[in-house]
Amino acid sequence: MNAPNDTAHRKVASFEIFHTQYLDPEGRPTAEWPVWAQKPESLRELYRLMVRTRVFDKKAVSLQRTGQLGTYAACLGQEAIGAAIGHALAADDVFMPAYREYAAQFARGVPMKDVLLYWGGDERGMVYPEGTPAYHDFPLSVPIGTHVPHSIGVAYAFKLRGEKRVVLVSCGDGASSKGDFLEAVSSAKVWDLPIVFLVNNNQWAISLPRQKQTGAQTLAQKAIAGGMPGEQVDGNDAVATREVLSQAIARARNGEGPSLVEAITYRLHDHTTADDARRYRPDEEVQAAWGNCPIKRTKAYLQRSGHWSDADEQRLLAEAAAEVEAQVQAFLDTEPEPPAAIFDTLYESLPKSLVWQREEVIAAGPIGEDH
Ligand SMILES: [Mg+2]
């Protein structure tokens, strides 16, 4: 019989959670880099994508502030996560985003104009161009975590068909407390599905801080309950995030099942343009978080190692500004859909109860004429 204090014999499970970082906030390497990252062009590509995304993000907020866009969720300070996803996934994998990974969408072929259309209330913005990797990706999911169980269905389909494709589904720290997320994590390993759960832990779920989200020490350890590998990565380090995601994706593709990655970052902007974070979080916290900016550290490394010049920077900023301006113009020039379009993307075939409503909307004519 084991004595009650004989912990070595009574222990039935144990686990550890690891954190990966390759590039510190000052842009100094903290470990030997993976081979792909040692090619300067790999890092320059990630850097360009993050900068283009930031220029887009700033413009989208300005459009909202001037009444030209609906509510918008900024990705300020979280560009590395989207960029890493965009570079880690293969073309025929499927990305199921929450709503801050614009860089991944741009990398996979979603025009910036389409993201603006979506936040402008036009569903055509989520019909991604044929022939791009994004074509099979899912729309943004504004409802928190409801798309995570859908990712199980997509991954199961790949398994049934014997396809070597992987699903990457992203959600926030808040979503990781929801039943949708926990049920999906439970199912993924039971069925050994080719899926990667990415939890974008930006420390805030609207106004709820991370320490009130869960008593768990890490969000990565939620993987342990599902029986899969779980790890943390510095989500403001594009090299580490790209590498950790690539490894998880490779495991899924090789039939080794699901993984969960918690990317640590910080939401530098309000939750959305409908929020004012100054009402619930101290300015000092935000100022301190700017020190971890993913773009700043990547640029510092590239410049120090002689792989990025002031001329390169000026050229990139000019190109990004021109690209964003052209995409904004294309968005503003898009003819609005007729009001009845709100029925078009709800169902494969419209139920009778909505058919007559749709007919009434059509009969009422264009909005604004009698009001
Ligand atoms: Mg959050």
Coordinates of C-alpha atoms in Angstrom, one line a residue, residues 105 109-130 135 139-140 330-339 341-342 344-345:
Q105 CA -5.7 37.1 -45.0
G109 CA -4.8 36.7 -51.3
V110 CA -7.7 38.6 -49.7
P111 CA -7.7 42.1 -51.2
M112 CA -7.7 44.9 -48.6
K113 CA -10.8 46.2 -50.3
D114 CA -12.7 43.1 -49.3
V115 CA -11.9 43.5 -45.6
L116 CA -13.2 47.0 -45.8
L117 CA -16.4 45.8 -47.6
Y118 CA -17.0 43.3 -44.8
W119 CA -16.7 46.0 -42.0
G120 CA -18.8 48.2 -44.2
G121 CA -21.6 45.7 -43.9
D122 CA -21.2 44.1 -47.4
E123 CA -21.0 40.3 -47.4
R124 CA -19.3 40.4 -50.8
G125 CA -16.2 41.2 -48.8
M126 CA -16.0 37.6 -47.6
V127 CA -16.3 36.0 -51.0
Y128 CA -12.5 35.6 -51.6
P129 CA -11.0 35.6 -55.1
E130 CA -11.0 32.2 -56.9
Y135 CA -10.6 30.9 -51.7
P139 CA -15.2 34.5 -43.3
L140 CA -14.3 36.5 -40.2
A330 CA -11.9 50.6 -54.8
F331 CA -14.0 50.1 -51.6
L332 CA -15.5 53.5 -51.8
D333 CA -16.3 53.1 -55.5
T334 CA -18.2 49.8 -55.0
E335 CA -21.9 50.2 -55.7
P336 CA -23.9 49.2 -52.6
E337 CA -25.9 46.0 -52.8
P338 CA -29.7 46.3 -52.9
P339 CA -31.3 46.0 -49.5
A341 CA -29.0 41.2 -50.3
I342 CA -29.2 40.8 -46.6
D344 CA -28.7 36.1 -49.8
T345 CA -25.9 34.6 -47.7

